XYZ file of C-alpha atoms in Angstrom:
659
model
C 29.154 22.340 17.070
C 26.914 19.241 17.761
C 27.735 16.315 19.978
C 26.331 12.777 20.834
C 26.834 10.027 23.385
C 25.274 6.422 23.467
C 25.010 3.736 25.649
C 24.112 0.278 24.753
C 23.357 -2.788 27.000
C 23.415 -6.239 24.985
C 23.356 -9.524 26.775
C 24.256 -12.266 23.934
C 22.879 -15.224 26.563
C 20.175 -14.400 28.962
C 20.169 -17.731 30.486
C 23.681 -17.745 31.735
C 25.422 -14.574 33.642
C 28.887 -15.619 32.446
C 30.481 -12.709 31.224
C 27.878 -10.316 31.682
C 30.445 -7.762 32.752
C 30.979 -6.426 29.648
C 27.204 -6.217 28.395
C 27.600 -2.412 28.679
C 29.004 -0.460 25.692
C 29.513 3.706 25.082
C 29.999 5.761 21.807
C 30.990 9.264 21.708
C 30.634 11.836 18.377
C 31.556 15.101 18.062
C 31.618 17.534 15.425
C 32.484 20.841 14.141
C 31.603 23.117 10.995
C 32.255 26.319 9.561
C 30.829 28.418 6.606
C 31.357 31.788 5.765
C 30.379 33.359 1.984
C 32.777 36.141 1.933
C 35.720 35.326 4.420
C 37.793 38.321 5.002
C 41.589 38.260 5.844
C 43.566 41.455 6.724
C 39.876 43.484 5.389
C 39.875 41.744 2.031
C 37.650 39.345 0.639
C 39.421 35.747 -0.115
C 36.096 34.416 -0.771
C 34.355 31.240 -0.151
C 35.081 28.513 2.853
C 33.795 25.518 4.236
C 35.145 23.700 6.985
C 33.923 20.451 8.543
C 35.349 18.192 11.490
C 33.870 15.025 12.966
C 35.127 12.650 15.626
C 33.849 9.259 16.432
C 34.954 6.684 19.486
C 33.129 3.779 20.606
C 33.690 0.518 22.480
C 34.295 -2.719 21.110
C 31.038 -3.936 23.487
C 28.978 -0.842 21.847
C 26.157 -2.372 19.848
C 24.338 0.286 17.572
C 20.397 0.332 17.058
C 20.277 0.248 13.152
C 23.104 -1.881 11.158
C 25.791 0.643 10.070
C 25.704 1.313 6.278
C 29.039 2.951 5.250
C 29.285 3.042 0.808
C 33.030 2.541 -0.274
C 34.119 2.043 3.207
C 36.318 -0.448 2.402
C 37.651 1.336 -0.671
C 38.017 4.622 1.342
C 40.111 3.751 3.921
C 41.835 0.676 2.285
C 40.488 -2.185 4.640
C 39.195 -5.559 4.656
C 35.756 -5.885 6.202
C 36.402 -9.436 7.981
C 39.405 -7.784 9.934
C 37.547 -4.932 11.284
C 36.466 -4.755 14.881
C 33.525 -2.555 16.738
C 36.082 -0.458 18.440
C 36.916 2.465 16.745
C 38.523 6.041 17.183
C 38.317 8.074 13.981
C 38.609 11.841 12.752
C 38.029 13.172 9.811
C 38.039 17.040 8.680
C 37.164 18.543 4.991
C 38.273 21.837 3.683
C 36.698 23.805 0.743
C 38.170 27.071 -0.328
C 36.480 28.886 -3.202
C 38.487 32.141 -4.237
C 36.901 32.590 -7.335
C 33.485 31.668 -9.015
C 35.419 29.423 -11.422
C 37.747 27.856 -8.844
C 37.904 25.748 -5.699
C 40.088 24.029 -3.838
C 39.401 20.922 -1.450
C 41.263 19.111 1.164
C 40.047 16.006 2.425
C 41.578 14.018 5.267
C 41.452 11.717 8.621
C 42.509 8.578 10.301
C 40.701 5.728 11.643
C 41.896 3.023 14.086
C 40.196 -0.382 14.626
C 41.543 -2.282 17.503
C 45.119 -2.281 18.720
C 46.493 -3.435 15.549
C 44.384 -1.982 12.746
C 45.014 1.811 11.409
C 44.577 4.068 8.235
C 45.518 7.288 7.161
C 44.323 9.278 4.138
C 44.431 12.422 2.327
C 43.307 13.783 -0.675
C 43.409 16.749 -2.489
C 40.937 18.261 -5.455
C 41.071 21.248 -7.732
C 37.994 21.846 -9.570
C 37.246 24.334 -12.453
C 33.609 24.102 -12.892
C 32.032 27.290 -14.591
C 35.805 28.274 -16.033
C 35.320 30.042 -19.616
C 39.229 28.604 -20.444
C 38.968 25.033 -19.160
C 36.192 23.003 -17.075
C 37.000 19.837 -15.236
C 38.578 18.342 -12.073
C 41.822 17.013 -11.058
C 42.700 15.247 -7.526
C 45.185 13.311 -5.737
C 44.589 10.762 -3.172
C 46.589 8.673 -0.720
C 45.945 6.076 1.655
C 48.438 4.105 3.847
C 46.550 1.400 6.059
C 48.226 -1.101 8.622
C 46.980 -4.423 9.879
C 48.508 -7.129 12.084
C 49.675 -9.134 8.482
C 50.600 -6.510 5.900
C 51.005 -2.777 5.394
C 49.438 -1.109 2.652
C 49.807 1.946 0.342
C 47.362 3.022 -2.152
C 47.866 5.778 -4.494
C 44.983 7.598 -6.753
C 45.499 10.377 -9.296
C 43.097 11.749 -12.041
C 42.169 14.641 -14.385
C 39.149 15.452 -16.193
C 39.521 18.688 -18.421
C 37.633 19.796 -21.057
C 36.487 23.251 -22.883
C 33.325 24.323 -24.440
C 33.446 25.396 -28.362
C 29.973 26.338 -29.289
C 27.717 23.534 -28.296
C 30.098 20.986 -27.832
C 32.099 20.186 -24.848
C 35.052 17.848 -25.762
C 37.511 16.522 -22.912
C 39.720 13.785 -21.984
C 39.733 11.628 -18.744
C 42.842 10.405 -16.929
C 42.973 7.943 -13.663
C 45.891 6.295 -12.179
C 45.861 3.944 -9.103
C 48.313 1.908 -7.558
C 47.972 -0.462 -4.651
C 50.968 -1.939 -2.950
C 50.704 -4.916 -0.423
C 53.659 -5.833 1.635
C 53.371 -8.877 3.511
C 54.997 -10.129 6.906
C 57.220 -12.266 5.012
C 58.824 -9.088 3.014
C 56.949 -9.769 -0.428
C 55.272 -7.410 -2.333
C 51.789 -7.935 -4.194
C 49.324 -5.354 -5.105
C 48.128 -3.877 -8.625
C 48.055 -0.417 -10.598
C 45.925 0.185 -13.565
C 46.029 3.326 -16.005
C 42.645 4.345 -17.637
C 42.500 6.904 -20.456
C 39.535 8.438 -22.373
C 38.279 10.723 -24.638
C 34.727 12.282 -25.488
C 32.674 14.611 -26.543
C 29.371 16.222 -25.058
C 26.663 17.888 -27.430
C 24.162 20.081 -26.198
C 20.987 20.635 -28.265
C 22.081 18.823 -31.078
C 19.341 17.517 -33.279
C 16.869 18.110 -30.182
C 18.880 15.574 -27.579
C 21.906 16.121 -25.624
C 24.623 13.792 -26.707
C 27.339 12.200 -24.800
C 29.970 10.052 -26.891
C 33.168 8.556 -24.849
C 36.050 6.194 -25.591
C 37.951 4.627 -22.820
C 41.094 2.333 -22.721
C 42.290 0.517 -19.506
C 45.508 -1.195 -18.931
C 45.819 -3.593 -15.509
C 49.083 -4.412 -14.081
C 49.873 -7.213 -11.192
C 53.051 -7.072 -8.895
C 55.203 -10.239 -9.419
C 55.679 -11.927 -6.283
C 58.504 -13.404 -7.665
C 60.748 -10.347 -8.495
C 60.338 -6.918 -6.028
C 58.468 -3.834 -7.425
C 58.286 -5.630 -10.927
C 55.101 -5.714 -12.791
C 53.323 -7.898 -15.156
C 50.738 -6.738 -17.693
C 47.533 -8.471 -16.640
C 44.832 -7.255 -19.380
C 43.972 -4.442 -21.558
C 40.093 -3.330 -22.049
C 38.287 -0.984 -24.290
C 35.186 0.573 -23.734
C 32.869 2.613 -25.939
C 29.767 4.350 -24.853
C 26.844 6.330 -26.714
C 24.331 8.054 -25.154
C 21.680 10.801 -25.868
C 18.517 12.205 -23.858
C 15.873 14.080 -25.537
C 15.076 17.846 -24.755
C 12.091 18.831 -22.793
C 9.162 18.655 -24.830
C 5.479 18.552 -24.318
C 5.199 15.196 -26.391
C 8.417 13.414 -26.199
C 10.447 12.328 -23.549
C 13.042 9.830 -23.778
C 16.665 8.680 -23.096
C 19.384 6.003 -25.037
C 22.396 4.698 -23.798
C 24.655 2.074 -25.585
C 28.125 0.730 -23.904
C 30.327 -2.117 -25.702
C 33.315 -3.425 -23.595
C 36.093 -5.934 -24.821
C 38.632 -6.890 -22.400
C 41.248 -8.938 -23.436
C 43.934 -10.729 -20.635
C 47.716 -11.976 -21.528
C 48.231 -15.641 -22.612
C 50.597 -15.866 -19.001
C 47.554 -15.243 -16.973
C 44.841 -16.658 -18.872
C 47.290 -20.314 -18.787
C 47.933 -19.545 -15.164
C 46.474 -22.783 -13.095
C 43.741 -22.031 -10.719
C 45.773 -23.485 -7.585
C 48.277 -20.370 -8.796
C 46.151 -17.599 -8.731
C 46.104 -16.589 -5.043
C 49.839 -15.779 -5.457
C 49.049 -12.841 -7.836
C 45.600 -12.228 -6.382
C 45.697 -11.832 -2.567
C 42.738 -9.477 -1.868
C 39.618 -10.279 -4.656
C 37.500 -7.636 -3.228
C 39.708 -5.166 -5.474
C 40.741 -7.512 -8.210
C 38.810 -9.601 -10.888
C 38.102 -13.434 -9.871
C 38.168 -14.627 -13.138
C 41.109 -13.991 -16.037
C 39.576 -15.119 -19.260
C 38.768 -12.867 -22.370
C 34.914 -11.513 -22.320
C 32.937 -9.248 -24.311
C 30.047 -7.226 -22.539
C 27.625 -4.862 -24.021
C 24.450 -2.793 -22.140
C 21.820 -1.138 -24.335
C 18.884 0.795 -22.861
C 15.849 2.677 -24.426
C 13.328 4.892 -22.654
C 10.387 6.734 -24.851
C 7.274 7.976 -24.433
C 5.008 9.631 -26.378
C 2.156 11.782 -25.518
C -0.420 14.037 -27.911
C -1.298 17.677 -27.020
C -5.086 16.346 -25.975
C -3.341 13.838 -23.647
C -5.572 10.975 -25.038
C -3.072 8.950 -26.494
C 0.214 7.333 -24.453
C 2.532 5.618 -26.299
C 5.580 3.885 -24.285
C 8.816 1.910 -25.710
C 11.179 0.418 -23.596
C 14.647 -1.639 -24.564
C 17.221 -3.258 -22.691
C 19.692 -5.465 -23.785
C 22.864 -6.782 -21.931
C 25.370 -9.701 -21.598
C 26.026 -11.811 -18.522
C 27.011 -14.813 -17.103
C 24.251 -17.898 -17.056
C 24.419 -21.430 -16.121
C 21.799 -24.149 -16.800
C 19.545 -24.844 -14.164
C 18.682 -27.729 -12.046
C 14.742 -28.295 -10.562
C 14.438 -29.890 -6.869
C 11.498 -30.958 -5.414
C 11.911 -30.850 -2.076
C 9.458 -33.153 0.205
C 7.855 -30.830 3.209
C 4.932 -31.533 5.438
C 1.283 -31.503 3.882
C 0.145 -27.871 3.510
C 3.611 -26.629 3.762
C 4.381 -26.655 -0.314
C 3.387 -25.623 -3.600
C 3.690 -28.497 -5.943
C 2.540 -32.222 -5.462
C 3.284 -35.156 -7.398
C 0.422 -36.586 -9.408
C 0.714 -40.321 -9.765
C -1.904 -40.570 -12.721
C 0.167 -38.002 -14.796
C 3.680 -38.837 -13.590
C 4.693 -35.302 -12.799
C 4.926 -32.620 -10.268
C 1.681 -30.084 -10.532
C 1.166 -26.607 -8.355
C -0.764 -26.729 -5.454
C -0.800 -24.461 -2.743
C -1.708 -27.280 0.160
C 1.164 -29.415 -1.552
C 3.839 -31.509 -0.058
C 6.455 -30.338 -2.331
C 8.597 -27.149 -2.547
C 10.265 -26.392 -6.018
C 13.980 -25.186 -5.315
C 15.830 -24.115 -8.806
C 19.884 -24.448 -8.591
C 22.256 -23.039 -10.910
C 24.893 -25.536 -12.230
C 28.362 -24.920 -11.957
C 29.443 -24.152 -15.928
C 28.527 -20.498 -17.084
C 28.539 -19.342 -20.189
C 28.127 -16.051 -21.740
C 24.385 -15.276 -22.797
C 22.435 -12.197 -23.812
C 19.316 -10.959 -22.036
C 16.797 -8.903 -24.321
C 13.712 -7.029 -22.885
C 11.909 -5.232 -25.193
C 8.018 -3.574 -24.930
C 5.829 -1.415 -26.380
C 2.680 -0.112 -25.147
C -0.240 2.411 -26.302
C -3.033 3.382 -24.853
C -6.014 5.497 -26.107
C -8.694 7.088 -23.751
C -10.890 9.521 -25.272
C -11.186 12.995 -23.622
C -14.814 13.166 -21.327
C -17.525 15.407 -23.444
C -18.937 18.135 -22.213
C -21.917 17.764 -24.537
C -22.964 14.158 -24.759
C -23.466 12.721 -28.200
C -26.007 10.741 -29.605
C -26.348 7.089 -31.639
C -23.313 6.140 -33.508
C -20.926 8.818 -32.209
C -21.696 8.217 -28.508
C -20.315 4.746 -29.192
C -17.122 5.946 -31.117
C -16.661 8.832 -28.349
C -16.791 6.013 -25.737
C -14.579 3.427 -26.986
C -10.739 3.026 -25.621
C -7.944 0.695 -26.241
C -4.910 -0.837 -24.604
C -2.088 -2.549 -26.425
C 1.126 -4.118 -25.266
C 3.612 -6.102 -26.806
C 6.588 -7.795 -25.096
C 9.670 -9.783 -25.886
C 11.749 -11.224 -23.071
C 14.730 -13.461 -24.415
C 17.939 -15.031 -22.813
C 19.989 -16.012 -26.129
C 23.460 -17.937 -26.745
C 23.568 -16.004 -30.176
C 27.394 -15.147 -31.222
C 25.792 -12.404 -33.653
C 24.486 -9.780 -30.898
C 23.787 -6.945 -33.446
C 21.257 -9.249 -34.790
C 19.678 -9.162 -31.394
C 20.306 -5.231 -31.212
C 18.054 -4.695 -34.225
C 15.200 -7.025 -33.168
C 15.692 -9.743 -35.939
C 12.948 -11.976 -35.051
C 14.631 -14.820 -37.106
C 17.323 -15.021 -34.357
C 14.895 -15.294 -31.562
C 12.965 -18.235 -30.034
C 15.053 -20.704 -31.447
C 15.775 -24.097 -29.019
C 19.385 -23.898 -30.718
C 20.318 -20.762 -29.049
C 17.756 -19.475 -26.846
C 17.758 -20.315 -23.170
C 14.522 -18.768 -22.407
C 12.509 -16.918 -24.380
C 8.754 -15.398 -24.035
C 6.464 -13.281 -26.524
C 3.516 -11.215 -24.978
C 0.848 -9.971 -26.837
C -2.207 -8.403 -24.952
C -5.140 -6.208 -26.624
C -8.122 -4.739 -24.522
C -10.966 -2.964 -26.324
C -13.333 -0.980 -23.864
C -16.477 0.153 -24.603
C -18.093 3.020 -21.715
C -14.905 2.439 -19.718
C -15.371 5.078 -17.273
C -19.362 4.393 -17.012
C -19.743 3.211 -13.662
C -23.145 1.414 -14.730
C -22.384 -0.584 -18.193
C -19.542 -1.398 -20.003
C -18.325 -4.261 -22.281
C -14.973 -5.399 -22.707
C -13.035 -7.378 -25.346
C -9.551 -9.016 -24.308
C -6.963 -11.189 -25.703
C -3.609 -12.790 -24.071
C -0.969 -14.433 -26.038
C 1.752 -15.812 -24.472
C 4.257 -17.784 -26.198
C 7.317 -19.558 -23.609
C 10.209 -21.474 -24.639
C 11.883 -22.784 -21.679
C 15.361 -24.606 -22.657
C 17.275 -23.903 -19.616
C 16.983 -26.814 -17.460
C 19.882 -29.926 -17.555
C 16.754 -32.297 -17.117
C 15.280 -32.202 -20.767
C 11.845 -33.171 -19.232
C 11.332 -29.540 -17.868
C 12.424 -27.879 -21.124
C 9.189 -27.230 -23.090
C 7.439 -24.844 -25.583
C 3.975 -23.584 -24.379
C 1.428 -21.341 -26.155
C -2.026 -19.951 -24.620
C -4.059 -17.379 -26.622
C -7.034 -16.176 -24.252
C -10.068 -14.211 -25.969
C -13.199 -12.992 -23.978
C -15.810 -10.591 -24.111
C -17.431 -9.650 -21.038
C -20.688 -7.451 -20.388
C -20.755 -5.447 -17.004
C -24.020 -4.137 -15.423
C -25.065 -2.099 -12.325
C -28.999 -2.414 -11.074
C -30.815 -1.338 -8.559
C -29.059 1.803 -7.607
C -25.684 0.058 -7.768
C -26.564 -2.605 -5.356
C -26.024 -5.380 -7.339
C -23.868 -5.657 -10.271
C -23.609 -8.633 -12.910
C -21.189 -9.700 -14.936
C -21.474 -12.119 -18.144
C -17.963 -13.361 -19.699
C -17.734 -15.742 -22.663
C -14.049 -17.055 -23.059
C -12.105 -18.897 -25.671
C -9.015 -20.327 -24.644
C -6.188 -22.291 -26.783
C -3.336 -23.798 -24.544
C -0.597 -25.600 -26.643
C 2.249 -27.699 -24.813
C 5.407 -29.815 -26.372
C 7.838 -31.491 -24.313
C 10.434 -33.122 -26.879
C 11.918 -35.522 -24.569
C 8.690 -36.809 -22.991
C 5.685 -36.789 -25.814
C 3.129 -37.952 -23.354
C 3.187 -34.399 -21.767
C 2.427 -32.707 -25.185
C -1.200 -30.874 -25.245
C -3.183 -28.669 -27.580
C -6.223 -27.946 -25.498
C -9.350 -25.969 -26.605
C -11.592 -24.799 -24.255
C -15.212 -22.747 -24.307
C -15.820 -21.266 -21.197
C -18.882 -19.317 -19.981
C -18.994 -17.339 -16.655
C -21.804 -15.166 -14.462
C -20.928 -13.176 -11.770
C -23.362 -11.421 -9.263
C -22.572 -8.940 -6.557
C -25.067 -7.893 -4.126
C -24.784 -5.752 -1.551
C -27.907 -4.334 0.177
C -26.157 -2.433 3.057
C -22.576 -1.912 4.017
C -22.714 -4.756 6.476
C -23.612 -7.381 4.009
C -21.959 -8.562 0.897
C -23.308 -11.675 -1.175
C -21.533 -12.812 -4.152
C -22.327 -15.722 -6.874
C -20.041 -17.154 -9.462
C -20.917 -19.959 -11.985
C -18.351 -21.228 -14.551
C -18.945 -23.840 -16.956
C -16.395 -25.139 -19.667
C -15.995 -27.569 -22.399
C -12.385 -28.437 -23.224
C -11.017 -30.618 -25.884
C -7.382 -31.699 -26.330
C -6.691 -32.129 -29.755
C -3.066 -33.718 -29.402
C -3.060 -36.852 -31.341
C -1.423 -39.088 -28.179
C -3.948 -37.679 -26.225
C -7.479 -37.566 -27.494
C -9.648 -36.174 -24.145
C -12.703 -34.032 -23.943
C -14.022 -33.015 -20.541
C -17.133 -30.350 -19.177
C -17.132 -29.115 -15.889
C -19.008 -26.800 -13.896
C -17.984 -24.536 -11.048
C -20.476 -22.842 -8.654
C -18.745 -20.210 -5.925
C -21.011 -18.566 -3.617
C -19.828 -16.138 -0.971
C -20.916 -14.162 1.896
C -19.286 -11.118 3.456
C -20.390 -9.361 6.815
C -18.400 -6.529 8.449
C -19.138 -4.011 11.407
C -17.066 -0.991 10.113
C -13.621 -0.405 12.251
C -14.432 -3.472 14.440
C -14.630 -7.104 12.908
C -15.083 -8.674 9.652
C -16.199 -12.421 8.681
C -16.137 -14.374 5.225
C -17.659 -18.116 4.174
C -16.445 -19.087 0.745
C -17.726 -22.448 -1.063
C -16.539 -23.767 -4.429
C -18.116 -26.597 -5.666
C -16.523 -28.110 -9.004
C -17.701 -31.140 -10.712
C -15.248 -32.598 -13.904
C -17.084 -34.930 -16.266
C -15.265 -36.811 -19.437
C -17.184 -36.931 -22.502
C -14.534 -38.646 -24.567
C -11.553 -40.819 -23.784
C -10.971 -43.341 -26.235
C -7.404 -44.217 -24.801
C -8.256 -44.172 -20.897
C -6.326 -41.454 -20.238
C -6.028 -39.553 -16.936
C -7.214 -35.605 -17.338
C -4.122 -33.404 -17.669
C -3.308 -30.787 -15.312
C -4.580 -28.122 -17.773
C -8.089 -29.379 -18.017
C -10.957 -29.629 -15.849
C -9.314 -26.766 -13.483
C -6.573 -29.399 -12.610
C -8.687 -31.676 -10.782
C -10.115 -35.218 -11.596
C -13.399 -36.767 -12.716
C -16.240 -36.542 -9.943
C -16.800 -33.834 -7.511
C -14.605 -31.593 -5.523
C -15.417 -29.246 -2.419
C -13.504 -26.404 -1.405
C -14.656 -24.347 1.445
C -12.893 -21.446 3.661
C -14.336 -19.261 6.962
C -12.282 -16.189 7.801
C -12.670 -13.863 10.848
C -11.140 -10.691 11.835
C -11.081 -8.898 14.899
C -9.584 -5.699 15.217
C -9.134 -5.092 18.917
C -7.700 -2.060 18.646
C -5.541 0.194 15.921
C -2.606 -2.176 16.966
C -3.854 -5.290 17.789
C -5.485 -7.792 15.207
C -7.171 -11.468 15.669
C -7.303 -13.463 12.882
C -8.883 -16.831 12.737
C -8.444 -18.624 9.208
C -9.923 -22.619 8.302
C -9.879 -23.810 4.722
C -11.535 -27.416 4.084
C -10.862 -29.295 0.854
C -12.261 -32.643 -0.637
C -10.553 -33.133 -4.004
C -12.315 -35.720 -6.573
C -10.649 -39.171 -5.935
C -8.970 -38.102 -2.618
C -8.634 -40.510 -0.007
C -9.619 -37.949 2.781
C -10.542 -34.360 3.424
C -7.902 -32.044 4.029
C -8.531 -29.411 7.047
C -6.173 -26.754 7.706
C -6.614 -24.190 10.657
C -4.544 -21.189 11.932
C -5.162 -18.636 14.431
C -3.275 -15.485 15.280
C -2.798 -12.444 16.765
C -0.663 -9.427 15.296
C 0.661 -6.184 17.033
C 1.624 -3.378 15.152
C 3.862 -0.775 17.240
């Protein structure tokens, strides 16, 4: 047995003493349990018995410390959340009796009262046959009766799932029926009922996998408010599911499932005016909110392969699902300076990203929804050679220290009607402006030389992105964007790892096409060199220096433009272990136009988004740890962009306490 009592005091208005007499609330919880694996009656063992009982009571003024979370509370008690009060008196009991190993009876019931006019009683009986050699399954029946100040409701539920094992097969049938009646204050009767029938088969260890195939038919009905206790057929739906999982293996792991569902509504309800729906649908939390024919499908594949030496790791992921989607609208909301993430560039006549901008981007869906298919498919392959006990020499040493990582991904939201072409990844049906709302191809390739060596390494890297955006009502935001970055980097540690240097050369292609506004088209070719140094002579001090130089050329016919830029970024860090740390950072950027026959402004994709001239950005940051629970932070940013009328200063100080 166990018990718990709680008292709460909540003042909802500390500036007034009005109604303070009801600030105090109480709650009590009592519970009891009994369990015996070999219960005896008249000297004979009758089997296993488990019993539990719980009683809760609390006043309307009680305020719990945490937000309550009761899964399926409304369905369990047949009550609407909006009508519930905090005051509660609830008693629940559960009895399980298992006379034989293959048979178990369960009785579950209780009552609940919320306030003076809301109550509910429920009871449920279950017969389980988990290990029977004749038939396996479960049979249950349940009834719930609830009353509120507006209506009385009876909800009856019953179902059965039975099957029998033949060799490695388990064929089964599944049946479920529910009937919910609402007797309103005006003596009218509304509600719904449904009948769900299914057949399926499970296969164990077939072709190295466990299988489950099931087909389900469901019929839904609504009570006719114009004819007492008469029902009207609402819809018929068919659901088919196939799934399998690979048996435990040293090399392979994976699972797959696909579900297809079609729901057809009766013509009477499809043509019913919107203002008449509430007459048949008084409680949308338990009923469909739209009566239109629709199809839905869901597919999922997860597959992984590892060789015995664990040098190769390959993974496949595939997800496809139907959903309702609407065209979107981009809205830029003007806020105070330094509060936004976008700014409007007067020369480019478009919004560009800026962490210290004065516009916030808000994406709003329009009201018109349509059925689309969302696909995500990816494959990755990693190869890392094993560590050699004997160090090889010469060319063999190089080959034994090459590792790779490959990643491919397809992400598409499509209106394509032939969904099977999407299922089999027919690329001709992908990335087409006529059917694609949003599409993206991603191809990453890394080749590492001496990846595990902390003193030296070379990396060859490629990043390809192909994005198609066709989901905004403003055609100026719909565009095609392709980027391809290729780089080679050299990493080396010197002076007993106190100094690290990195050399990198990168070629980048950035293609942008906006059909509605050709002036925004881009075809930028970039060649960039980067040098980075990181020097840490002692723990307390760290000095960094980065130098980046680039040459960029826009090859678009309407925007012939070439620029070069140079960026220098020194940084100094100082720290006292466990006490404080400080950081000073400066960024100097010089942008120079080398060719501009049409006297065009520099687009955001070139010159790191800055105008011609010198741009400065500096940052000072200090953190002091007063204790393990209190931290003081002071941060200051300064910014002076080329062509700007003034310098922007942003300072922030804060104290954080952790409890």
